[in-house]
Short mmCIF file of C-alpha atoms and ligand atoms in Angstrom, two decimals:
data_model
loop_
_atom_site.label_atom_id
_atom_site.label_comp_id
_atom_site.label_asym_id
_atom_site.label_seq_id
_atom_site.Cartn_x
_atom_site.Cartn_y
_atom_site.Cartn_z
CA MET A 13 -35.57 34.72 26.22
CA MET A 14 -35.30 32.08 26.08
CA LEU A 15 -34.47 31.53 23.21
CA GLU A 16 -32.24 34.15 23.16
CA LYS A 17 -30.36 32.09 25.65
CA ILE A 18 -29.97 28.95 23.96
CA ILE A 19 -29.65 31.04 20.95
CA ALA A 20 -26.60 32.30 23.78
CA LEU A 21 -25.89 28.79 24.18
CA SER A 22 -25.36 27.46 20.81
CA ARG A 23 -22.86 30.45 20.13
CA LYS A 24 -21.61 29.83 23.06
CA SER A 25 -21.32 25.66 22.21
CA SER A 26 -20.04 25.21 18.35
CA PRO A 27 -17.27 28.04 17.56
CA TRP A 28 -16.09 27.25 14.27
CA VAL A 29 -12.63 28.38 13.66
CA ALA A 30 -10.63 29.41 10.19
CA HIS A 31 -6.72 29.80 11.07
CA PHE A 32 -4.89 32.40 9.25
CA ASN A 33 -1.08 33.36 9.51
CA SER A 34 -0.94 37.09 8.95
CA GLY A 35 3.02 37.20 8.13
CA GLY A 36 4.79 34.96 11.54
CA CYS A 37 7.78 32.31 10.98
CA ASN A 38 5.26 29.29 11.70
CA ALA A 39 6.10 28.04 15.06
CA CYS A 40 2.68 29.29 16.65
CA ASP A 41 0.50 27.52 13.38
CA ILE A 42 2.35 24.50 14.76
CA GLU A 43 0.76 24.64 17.84
CA VAL A 44 -2.48 25.23 15.88
CA MET A 45 -2.67 22.75 14.28
CA ALA A 46 -1.32 20.82 17.08
CA THR A 47 -4.30 22.11 19.30
CA LEU A 48 -6.75 20.17 16.60
CA THR A 49 -5.40 16.97 16.99
CA PRO A 50 -6.54 14.53 18.61
CA ARG A 51 -4.71 14.41 21.80
CA PHE A 52 -6.24 17.84 23.16
CA ASP A 53 -9.48 17.24 21.35
CA VAL A 54 -11.23 20.31 21.17
CA GLU A 55 -14.15 18.44 19.82
CA ARG A 56 -15.50 18.63 23.68
CA PHE A 57 -15.82 22.13 23.20
CA GLY A 58 -17.28 22.13 19.00
CA ILE A 59 -14.83 23.36 18.36
CA GLN A 60 -13.98 22.65 14.49
CA LEU A 61 -11.48 23.91 12.16
CA LYS A 62 -13.21 25.07 8.77
CA GLY A 63 -11.53 26.06 5.56
CA SER A 64 -13.27 28.45 4.62
CA PRO A 65 -14.06 31.94 6.58
CA ARG A 66 -17.42 32.22 5.69
CA HIS A 67 -18.34 29.34 7.93
CA ALA A 68 -16.06 30.34 10.86
CA ASP A 69 -16.81 32.29 13.66
CA ILE A 70 -13.53 32.96 15.52
CA LEU A 71 -10.35 33.94 13.44
CA ILE A 72 -7.37 32.30 14.85
CA CYS A 73 -4.36 34.65 13.51
CA THR A 74 -1.03 34.19 14.10
CA GLY A 75 1.76 36.36 13.35
CA PRO A 76 2.67 39.92 13.10
CA VAL A 77 0.47 42.02 9.87
CA THR A 78 3.13 42.85 7.42
CA ALA A 79 2.22 45.49 5.11
CA GLN A 80 1.38 43.06 2.46
CA ILE A 81 -1.00 40.47 4.13
CA ARG A 82 -2.95 43.45 5.59
CA GLU A 83 -5.39 44.03 2.64
CA ARG A 84 -5.61 39.95 2.77
CA LEU A 85 -6.44 39.70 6.13
CA LEU A 86 -9.34 42.55 6.42
CA ARG A 87 -10.58 40.49 2.87
CA VAL A 88 -10.93 36.89 4.92
CA TYR A 89 -12.38 39.86 8.23
CA HIS A 90 -14.86 40.96 5.97
CA GLN A 91 -16.06 37.59 4.58
CA MET A 92 -16.79 36.53 8.04
CA PRO A 93 -20.33 36.27 8.98
CA ALA A 94 -20.98 37.83 12.59
CA PRO A 95 -20.90 38.02 15.47
CA LYS A 96 -17.22 37.63 14.63
CA TYR A 97 -14.55 37.59 17.09
CA ILE A 98 -10.70 36.87 17.00
CA VAL A 99 -7.64 35.55 19.02
CA ALA A 100 -4.35 36.55 18.61
CA VAL A 101 -1.85 33.91 19.00
CA GLY A 102 1.86 34.56 20.00
CA SER A 103 3.72 37.72 20.79
CA CYS A 104 4.45 38.61 17.83
CA ALA A 105 0.00 38.82 17.01
CA LEU A 106 0.21 40.76 19.81
CA SER A 107 2.38 44.09 19.43
CA GLY A 108 4.45 42.54 16.58
CA GLY A 109 7.14 40.91 18.67
CA VAL A 110 11.26 39.62 17.63
CA PHE A 111 9.56 41.72 14.43
CA HIS A 112 8.41 44.57 15.78
CA ASP A 113 10.62 47.37 14.32
CA CYS A 114 10.86 45.98 10.33
CA TYR A 115 10.43 47.75 7.47
CA ASN A 116 7.66 45.99 6.62
CA VAL A 117 5.35 44.96 9.36
CA LEU A 118 2.22 47.54 11.06
CA GLY A 119 2.95 45.07 14.38
CA GLY A 120 0.34 43.54 16.09
CA VAL A 121 -2.97 42.38 14.86
CA ASP A 122 -4.88 45.08 17.06
CA ARG A 123 -3.72 47.51 14.68
CA VAL A 124 -5.70 46.38 11.82
CA LEU A 125 -8.66 44.45 13.47
CA PRO A 126 -10.65 44.28 16.69
CA VAL A 127 -9.12 41.34 18.74
CA ASP A 128 -10.47 40.01 21.81
CA VAL A 129 -8.32 37.35 23.13
CA TYR A 130 -4.41 37.95 22.99
CA VAL A 131 -3.00 34.04 23.68
CA PRO A 132 0.64 35.33 24.64
CA GLY A 133 3.98 33.09 24.55
CA CYS A 134 7.04 32.55 21.79
CA PRO A 135 4.55 29.95 20.72
CA PRO A 136 2.23 29.83 22.74
CA ARG A 137 1.06 25.76 23.98
CA PRO A 138 -1.47 24.30 22.67
CA ASP A 139 -3.10 24.53 25.90
CA ALA A 140 -2.83 28.04 26.30
CA ILE A 141 -4.09 28.57 22.64
CA ILE A 142 -7.45 26.55 24.45
CA ALA A 143 -7.81 28.63 27.59
CA GLY A 144 -7.91 31.15 24.85
CA ILE A 145 -10.31 30.08 22.65
CA VAL A 146 -12.45 28.90 25.83
CA LYS A 147 -12.47 32.79 26.76
CA VAL A 148 -14.07 33.88 24.04
CA LEU A 149 -16.92 31.27 24.26
CA GLN A 150 -17.61 32.83 27.51
CA LYS A 151 -17.43 36.70 25.74
CA MET A 152 -19.87 34.68 23.04
CA GLU A 153 -21.94 33.62 25.05
CA SER A 154 -22.08 37.66 27.39
CA ASP A 155 -22.32 39.64 23.99
CA ALA A 156 -24.96 36.98 23.11
CA LEU A 157 -27.00 37.40 26.35
CA GLU A 158 -26.21 41.11 26.44
CA LEU A 159 -27.68 41.86 22.84
CA ALA A 160 -30.97 39.92 23.84
CA ASP A 161 -31.14 42.68 27.17
CA TYR A 162 -30.49 45.82 25.68
CA ARG A 163 -32.92 44.75 22.47
CA GLN A 164 -35.54 43.56 25.20
CA ALA A 165 -35.02 47.03 26.88
CA SER A 166 -35.53 49.03 24.00
CA ALA A 167 -38.86 47.61 23.05
CA ALA A 168 -39.90 47.44 25.78
CA GLY A 169 -38.52 51.16 26.32
CA GLY A 170 -38.73 53.08 23.14
CA GLY A 171 -41.74 54.31 23.31
CA THR A 172 -41.26 56.26 26.22
CA THR A 173 -38.24 57.80 25.26
CA HIS A 174 -39.66 59.22 22.27
CA VAL A 175 -42.28 61.24 23.77
CA HIS A 176 -39.58 61.76 26.80
CA LEU A 177 -37.62 63.67 24.00
CA GLN A 178 -40.48 65.34 22.74
CA MET B 9 -53.19 5.44 -1.54
CA LEU B 10 -51.90 9.01 0.09
CA LEU B 11 -53.82 10.52 -3.93
CA GLU B 12 -56.35 8.33 -2.99
CA LYS B 13 -56.66 9.69 0.52
CA ARG B 14 -56.32 13.32 -0.26
CA ARG B 15 -59.38 12.45 -3.14
CA LEU B 16 -61.78 11.74 0.14
CA ALA B 17 -60.43 14.18 2.15
CA PHE B 18 -61.10 16.43 -0.66
CA THR B 19 -64.39 15.73 -1.03
CA GLY B 20 -64.95 14.89 2.43
CA SER B 21 -64.17 18.85 3.43
CA THR B 22 -65.91 20.55 0.95
CA ASP B 23 -69.50 18.18 1.67
CA PRO B 24 -70.86 21.04 4.76
CA GLU B 25 -72.19 18.24 6.43
CA ASN B 26 -68.81 16.23 7.13
CA GLY B 27 -67.60 18.90 8.06
CA PHE B 28 -63.49 19.19 8.11
CA ASP B 29 -62.27 15.82 7.88
CA MET B 30 -59.46 14.01 9.53
CA THR B 31 -57.32 12.11 6.54
CA VAL B 32 -55.99 15.74 6.34
CA ILE B 33 -55.21 16.29 9.69
CA ASN B 34 -52.85 12.76 9.26
CA ASP B 35 -51.74 13.39 6.37
CA LEU B 36 -50.01 16.65 7.31
CA PHE B 37 -48.95 15.27 10.94
CA LYS B 38 -47.79 11.94 8.61
CA ILE B 39 -45.69 14.30 6.88
CA LEU B 40 -44.65 16.77 8.92
CA VAL B 41 -44.04 14.93 11.82
CA PHE B 42 -43.67 11.40 11.64
CA PRO B 43 -42.45 9.26 9.67
CA GLY B 44 -41.91 12.47 8.06
CA PHE B 45 -39.77 15.76 7.82
CA LEU B 46 -39.51 16.14 11.85
CA PHE B 47 -38.48 12.40 12.11
CA VAL B 48 -36.01 12.82 10.05
CA VAL B 49 -34.29 15.79 10.12
CA ASN B 50 -33.53 14.22 14.02
CA LEU B 51 -32.33 11.37 12.97
CA GLY B 52 -30.27 12.35 10.21
CA LEU B 53 -28.94 14.36 13.05
CA PHE B 54 -28.81 11.55 15.48
CA LEU B 55 -26.68 9.84 13.08
CA GLU B 56 -24.07 12.81 12.89
CA TRP B 57 -23.83 12.96 16.71
CA VAL B 58 -23.11 8.52 16.32
CA ASP B 59 -20.68 9.18 14.00
CA ARG B 60 -18.41 11.60 14.66
CA LYS B 61 -18.22 9.75 18.64
CA ILE B 62 -17.65 6.64 17.07
CA TYR B 63 -15.36 8.67 15.04
CA ALA B 64 -13.81 9.89 18.58
CA ARG B 65 -13.84 7.09 20.18
CA LEU B 66 -11.24 6.02 17.81
CA GLN B 67 -9.35 8.08 17.65
CA ASN B 68 -8.90 7.40 21.74
CA ARG B 69 -10.80 11.14 22.26
CA ILE B 70 -14.46 11.73 24.37
CA GLY B 71 -15.78 13.25 21.05
CA PRO B 72 -19.22 15.88 21.29
CA PRO B 73 -21.62 16.05 23.65
CA TRP B 74 -24.83 14.34 22.45
CA TYR B 75 -26.73 17.94 21.55
CA GLN B 76 -23.49 19.36 19.09
CA PRO B 77 -25.33 19.16 16.16
CA TRP B 78 -28.68 20.16 17.23
CA LEU B 79 -26.13 23.19 18.50
CA ASP B 80 -24.88 23.53 14.97
CA VAL B 81 -27.60 24.35 12.99
CA LEU B 82 -29.38 26.67 15.95
CA LYS B 83 -25.81 28.66 15.46
CA LEU B 84 -26.12 29.22 11.37
CA PHE B 85 -29.43 29.58 11.96
CA SER B 86 -28.31 32.58 14.06
CA LYS B 87 -25.65 34.03 12.19
CA GLU B 88 -25.85 36.74 9.71
CA ASP B 89 -26.44 35.49 6.44
CA VAL B 90 -23.89 37.16 3.29
CA ILE B 91 -24.88 37.08 -0.48
CA PRO B 92 -21.58 37.38 -2.04
CA GLU B 93 -21.20 39.56 -5.24
CA GLY B 94 -20.82 37.01 -8.13
CA ALA B 95 -23.40 34.68 -7.12
CA SER B 96 -26.60 33.92 -8.49
CA SER B 97 -29.00 35.85 -5.41
CA PHE B 98 -32.06 33.74 -6.53
CA MET B 99 -30.04 30.44 -7.15
CA PHE B 100 -28.32 31.23 -3.72
CA THR B 101 -32.10 31.42 -1.94
CA TRP B 102 -33.83 28.43 -3.34
CA LEU B 103 -30.90 25.68 -3.70
CA PRO B 104 -30.65 24.86 -0.21
CA VAL B 105 -33.88 24.85 0.47
CA PHE B 106 -35.20 22.78 -2.92
CA TYR B 107 -31.76 20.54 -1.25
CA LEU B 108 -33.50 20.08 1.89
CA ALA B 109 -37.21 19.50 -0.13
CA VAL B 110 -35.91 16.54 -2.33
CA THR B 111 -34.05 14.38 0.39
CA VAL B 112 -37.02 14.80 2.66
CA THR B 113 -39.04 13.77 -0.23
CA ALA B 114 -36.73 11.28 -0.21
CA PHE B 115 -37.38 10.21 3.07
CA LEU B 116 -41.38 9.37 2.18
CA CYS B 117 -40.76 6.39 0.03
CA ILE B 118 -39.36 4.41 3.19
CA PRO B 119 -40.69 2.41 5.45
CA VAL B 120 -39.14 3.31 9.03
CA GLY B 121 -39.32 -0.49 9.78
CA ALA B 122 -42.72 -1.89 10.16
CA TYR B 123 -43.91 1.69 9.80
CA ALA B 124 -45.35 1.87 6.23
CA ALA B 125 -43.75 4.46 4.40
CA VAL B 126 -46.29 7.69 3.81
CA TYR B 127 -46.26 7.24 0.25
CA SER B 128 -45.68 3.99 -0.84
CA PHE B 129 -46.30 1.94 -4.72
CA PRO B 130 -44.37 -0.70 -5.88
CA GLY B 131 -41.23 1.01 -7.97
CA ASP B 132 -40.76 3.80 -5.04
CA LEU B 133 -36.77 1.91 -5.08
CA ILE B 134 -36.12 3.49 -8.06
CA VAL B 135 -37.94 7.35 -6.80
CA VAL B 136 -35.50 6.94 -3.85
CA LEU B 137 -32.58 6.65 -6.28
CA PHE B 138 -34.26 9.39 -8.51
CA LEU B 139 -34.73 11.79 -5.76
CA LEU B 140 -31.40 10.95 -4.30
CA THR B 141 -28.89 11.44 -8.08
CA LEU B 142 -31.44 15.19 -8.21
CA ALA B 143 -29.80 15.59 -4.66
CA THR B 144 -26.31 15.25 -6.36
CA ILE B 145 -27.89 17.47 -9.04
CA ILE B 146 -28.44 20.32 -6.68
CA LEU B 147 -24.89 19.91 -4.50
CA PHE B 148 -23.85 20.38 -8.13
CA LEU B 149 -25.76 23.77 -9.04
CA LEU B 150 -24.90 25.44 -5.72
CA GLY B 151 -21.81 24.89 -6.55
CA TRP B 152 -21.93 26.18 -9.50
CA TYR B 153 -23.92 29.56 -8.45
CA SER B 154 -22.25 30.53 -5.70
CA GLY B 155 -19.78 32.22 -8.04
CA SER B 156 -16.82 30.91 -6.41
CA PRO B 157 -14.09 28.86 -8.46
CA PHE B 158 -13.78 26.83 -4.83
CA GLY B 159 -17.60 26.03 -5.28
CA ARG B 160 -17.67 25.19 -9.19
CA VAL B 161 -13.88 23.04 -8.59
CA GLY B 162 -16.08 21.53 -5.96
CA ALA B 163 -18.94 21.36 -7.70
CA VAL B 164 -17.27 19.29 -11.17
CA ARG B 165 -15.41 17.00 -8.79
CA ALA B 166 -18.75 16.44 -7.26
CA VAL B 167 -20.20 15.24 -10.75
CA THR B 168 -17.29 13.47 -11.81
CA GLN B 169 -17.67 11.26 -8.75
CA PHE B 170 -21.25 10.52 -9.37
CA LEU B 171 -20.63 9.57 -12.47
CA ALA B 172 -18.23 6.90 -10.19
CA TYR B 173 -20.77 6.09 -7.83
CA GLU B 174 -24.25 6.26 -8.99
CA VAL B 175 -23.29 3.05 -11.03
CA PRO B 176 -22.34 0.74 -8.43
CA LEU B 177 -25.21 1.56 -6.09
CA VAL B 178 -27.63 1.24 -8.14
CA ALA B 179 -26.35 -2.52 -9.09
CA ALA B 180 -25.96 -3.17 -5.75
CA LEU B 181 -29.50 -2.32 -4.85
CA LEU B 182 -30.68 -4.19 -8.18
CA THR B 183 -28.69 -6.88 -7.36
CA GLN B 184 -31.25 -7.23 -3.71
CA ALA B 185 -34.61 -5.89 -5.57
CA LEU B 186 -34.00 -9.06 -7.98
CA LEU B 187 -33.64 -11.62 -5.49
CA ALA B 188 -36.64 -10.46 -3.59
CA ASP B 189 -37.82 -10.52 -7.05
CA SER B 190 -39.31 -6.40 -6.63
CA TRP B 191 -39.38 -3.09 -6.88
CA SER B 192 -40.79 -2.19 -3.59
CA ILE B 193 -38.89 -1.23 -0.60
CA SER B 194 -40.82 -2.49 1.83
CA LEU B 195 -41.44 -5.75 -0.33
CA VAL B 196 -37.59 -6.21 -0.53
CA MET B 197 -37.41 -5.95 3.54
CA ALA B 198 -39.91 -8.04 4.06
CA ARG B 199 -38.35 -10.50 1.67
CA THR B 200 -34.55 -9.71 3.27
CA THR B 201 -34.13 -13.42 5.21
CA VAL B 202 -36.73 -15.48 1.67
CA GLY B 203 -33.40 -17.99 1.30
CA PHE B 204 -31.48 -17.57 3.41
CA PRO B 205 -28.53 -19.48 3.58
CA ARG B 206 -28.46 -19.74 0.25
CA PHE B 207 -28.38 -16.19 -0.88
CA VAL B 208 -25.64 -14.99 2.37
CA GLY B 209 -23.29 -15.16 -0.72
CA VAL B 210 -24.71 -12.59 -2.58
CA HIS B 211 -26.08 -10.46 -0.52
CA LEU B 212 -22.53 -9.86 1.62
CA ILE B 213 -21.30 -8.77 -2.35
CA ALA B 214 -24.11 -6.65 -2.29
CA LEU B 215 -23.53 -5.27 0.90
CA ALA B 216 -20.07 -4.30 1.02
CA VAL B 217 -20.33 -2.60 -2.27
CA ALA B 218 -23.39 -0.51 -1.51
CA LEU B 219 -21.94 0.54 1.88
CA ILE B 220 -18.88 2.03 -0.26
CA SER B 221 -21.05 3.29 -2.74
CA LEU B 222 -22.81 4.81 0.24
CA GLN B 223 -20.12 6.27 1.74
CA GLY B 224 -18.72 8.00 -2.18
CA LYS B 225 -22.44 9.27 -2.16
CA LEU B 226 -22.82 10.19 0.93
CA LEU B 227 -19.06 12.82 0.07
CA ARG B 228 -17.61 11.41 3.75
CA VAL B 229 -13.79 10.29 3.65
CA PRO B 230 -11.99 8.40 1.06
CA PHE B 231 -14.48 9.91 -1.49
CA ASP B 232 -14.76 13.45 -0.06
CA ALA B 233 -12.67 14.99 -2.87
CA PRO B 234 -15.32 17.51 -3.77
CA GLU B 235 -15.38 18.92 0.00
CA ALA B 236 -11.25 18.91 0.38
CA GLU B 237 -11.13 21.92 3.32
CA THR B 238 -7.18 21.18 2.41
CA GLU B 239 -7.35 21.77 -1.48
CA ILE B 240 -10.77 23.70 -2.37
CA VAL B 241 -11.96 24.76 1.33
CA ALA B 242 -15.37 23.67 1.15
CA GLY B 243 -15.90 22.99 -2.06
CA PRO B 244 -19.95 24.00 -3.13
CA LEU B 245 -20.61 24.90 0.35
CA THR B 246 -17.68 27.46 0.24
CA GLU B 247 -19.50 30.74 0.23
CA TYR B 248 -22.57 29.85 2.13
CA THR B 249 -23.50 31.40 5.55
CA GLY B 250 -26.10 31.59 8.47
CA ARG B 251 -29.27 30.20 7.43
CA ARG B 252 -28.27 29.06 3.93
CA LEU B 253 -25.17 26.53 5.50
CA ALA B 254 -28.00 25.21 8.16
CA PHE B 255 -30.28 23.81 5.80
CA ILE B 256 -27.44 22.90 3.58
CA ARG B 257 -26.44 20.72 6.68
CA LEU B 258 -30.29 19.82 7.91
CA ALA B 259 -29.50 18.44 3.69
CA GLU B 260 -27.25 16.67 4.02
CA ARG B 261 -28.06 14.85 7.08
CA THR B 262 -31.50 13.69 5.96
CA GLU B 263 -29.24 12.43 2.78
CA MET B 264 -27.05 10.21 5.22
CA ALA B 265 -30.56 9.76 7.33
CA VAL B 266 -31.87 7.94 3.58
CA GLY B 267 -29.36 6.60 2.63
CA VAL B 268 -28.69 5.07 5.57
CA GLY B 269 -32.04 3.49 6.36
CA LEU B 270 -32.17 2.84 2.54
CA VAL B 271 -29.57 -0.01 3.15
CA SER B 272 -30.50 -0.88 6.06
CA ASP B 273 -34.14 -1.75 5.08
CA LEU B 274 -33.19 -3.52 2.14
CA PHE B 275 -30.16 -5.36 3.53
CA LEU B 276 -30.50 -6.07 7.49
CA PRO B 277 -32.92 -8.14 9.15
CA PHE B 278 -34.33 -5.82 11.86
CA PRO B 279 -36.15 -3.27 10.78
CA ALA B 280 -38.66 -6.18 8.68
CA ARG B 281 -38.40 -8.00 12.51
CA LEU B 282 -38.23 -5.20 15.36
CA GLY B 283 -40.26 -2.06 13.77
CA VAL B 284 -39.14 1.31 14.44
CA PHE B 285 -36.98 0.12 17.20
CA GLY B 286 -34.90 -2.17 14.90
CA PHE B 287 -34.92 0.26 11.70
CA VAL B 288 -32.39 2.91 14.35
CA ILE B 289 -30.50 0.87 15.72
CA SER B 290 -29.56 -0.86 11.68
CA THR B 291 -28.74 2.46 10.79
CA ILE B 292 -26.83 3.02 13.76
CA LEU B 293 -24.84 0.06 12.69
CA VAL B 294 -24.81 0.71 8.99
CA THR B 295 -22.73 4.57 10.49
CA PHE B 296 -20.90 2.46 12.75
CA VAL B 297 -19.84 0.75 9.54
CA LEU B 298 -19.22 4.06 7.65
CA SER B 299 -17.79 5.97 10.40
CA VAL B 300 -14.63 3.30 11.10
CA LEU B 301 -14.25 3.59 7.35
CA ARG B 302 -13.82 7.17 7.24
CA ALA B 303 -11.57 6.89 10.21
CA SER B 304 -8.89 4.53 9.25
CA VAL B 305 -8.34 5.83 5.30
CA ALA B 306 -7.25 8.86 4.01
CA ARG B 307 -9.15 11.06 1.24
CA PHE B 308 -8.36 9.28 -2.26
CA ARG B 309 -7.91 12.02 -5.26
CA ILE B 310 -11.07 12.47 -7.77
CA GLU B 311 -9.21 10.31 -10.11
CA ASP B 312 -8.24 7.45 -8.07
CA THR B 313 -11.74 7.83 -7.26
CA THR B 314 -12.98 7.11 -10.13
CA VAL B 315 -10.43 4.44 -11.03
CA LEU B 316 -11.34 3.01 -8.00
CA ALA B 317 -15.34 2.29 -8.76
CA TRP B 318 -14.65 1.38 -12.22
CA LYS B 319 -11.30 -1.46 -11.95
CA TYR B 320 -12.66 -2.66 -9.21
CA ILE B 321 -16.01 -1.92 -7.55
CA LEU B 322 -18.36 -2.26 -10.36
CA PRO B 323 -16.89 -5.80 -11.91
CA PHE B 324 -18.01 -6.42 -7.80
CA SER B 325 -21.60 -5.64 -7.82
CA ALA B 326 -21.68 -6.95 -10.92
CA LEU B 327 -20.60 -10.10 -10.09
CA GLY B 328 -23.19 -10.29 -7.78
CA MET B 329 -25.99 -9.33 -10.54
CA VAL B 330 -25.03 -11.88 -11.38
CA LEU B 331 -24.70 -14.49 -8.95
CA ALA B 332 -28.16 -13.10 -7.89
CA ILE B 333 -29.72 -14.10 -11.25
CA ILE B 334 -28.15 -17.62 -11.00
CA VAL B 335 -29.05 -18.67 -7.26
CA ARG B 336 -32.77 -17.50 -8.05
CA GLY B 337 -32.66 -19.78 -10.55
S1 LIG C 4 5.26 34.72 18.25
FE1 LIG C 4 7.90 33.47 18.09
S2 LIG C 4 7.01 31.51 16.88
FE2 LIG C 4 4.71 33.36 17.21
S3 LIG C 4 5.02 33.40 14.94
FE3 LIG C 4 6.04 35.20 16.46
S4 LIG C 4 7.76 34.63 16.49
FE4 LIG C 4 7.06 32.69 15.53
#
């Protein structure tokens, strides 16, 4: 249990993010970049920008999902190692925003991928993005602890359930 | 020395009257705990924190807490492990482990202050340099066998850059060896202050060359073209996840500890005078210089790195060597 707690702490304290623009107008991307500048010092939370989705824990998605980008977005998502989390940044990533009924737009990111935290705004301020990521961090920790609890419970009670079923 | 001890330990333990020989435990402790594996890995992670903290302070930020590097590695160990389709799974599995093994082995030859190295003999400087070269070759293979075009480009760049910094680095360390008249790290370390006022100029030239080429060896800004995240994702490490990435990270930190430790042993007077404490202080000092360098410049393109090394740094290192020969008389 001690080990699981440490692992949960490490997940929470070292989120590496990858950034993906699924079809936005680029203003959200500029705000995401601004979030990573020294002024906001996200390294306090251990956040680091990683180029490779293979190294990332959190995918920051900006913009609506267009028909063309869907495959690529899915591919980037599948390249990430589990456990992985998604933050949708900007009104477009939430619902499609100003692009919501364009002929080539599928809608928000959650039409394609399971989104964990939504950050509204057009574009959201860096503080809002940081707040969103910190919310994901809490979720990461509670998920890791829950999984540990579940494992412990199933290890303790697995045999009984089996007998009971018979 | 160690081999002899091993032989002794071996004959000792097969002797039924003698029972178990303590030298085995002693050797194992030296290799695995201090000054071996555990010490060097933790020193490397600590230096990473020092580096990141100084970098942050230079940018007027607060920076990460002191336990950040340990948590990063722990997190990587707890993540999913992916082997991509195009990768060679054998190489993909074993190269990271081999990388860590090579760098830790290199550290076994480096004296920690007055505390003698685990395995020291005349000429261990050459062995350390060879093992560090091997580490670069492993980095190349890491990228080459990951089956990703980014990995391959990064791998080729790593080798190109290797051609740039390796000669000046060796020449700078050779200058120190010439001044001290020995190829043994512990002897050079003990003689850093010999001929004090006369050798200072040569020392400084060699130190500057060594620091710049060490920066290249460790693939840090401005020589991080092989891992340039804005152009080729993460270079050789692009496809690595989870445990393997954790091993590579540990190996890179260890390589940093080896490089920084080598420079502080060979150039700074503190390790020989103040023992383990002096060693750690000098590694922090060297890391400080490297961090300031990292914070104050931008990335070179790979051809600029080569030009810089061959046109400007190499003449300096050659000058240092010639001066060393003249000054020693
Ligand atoms: S939410 Fe606004 S700023 Fe962001 S991508 Fe959409 S339109 Fe651009």
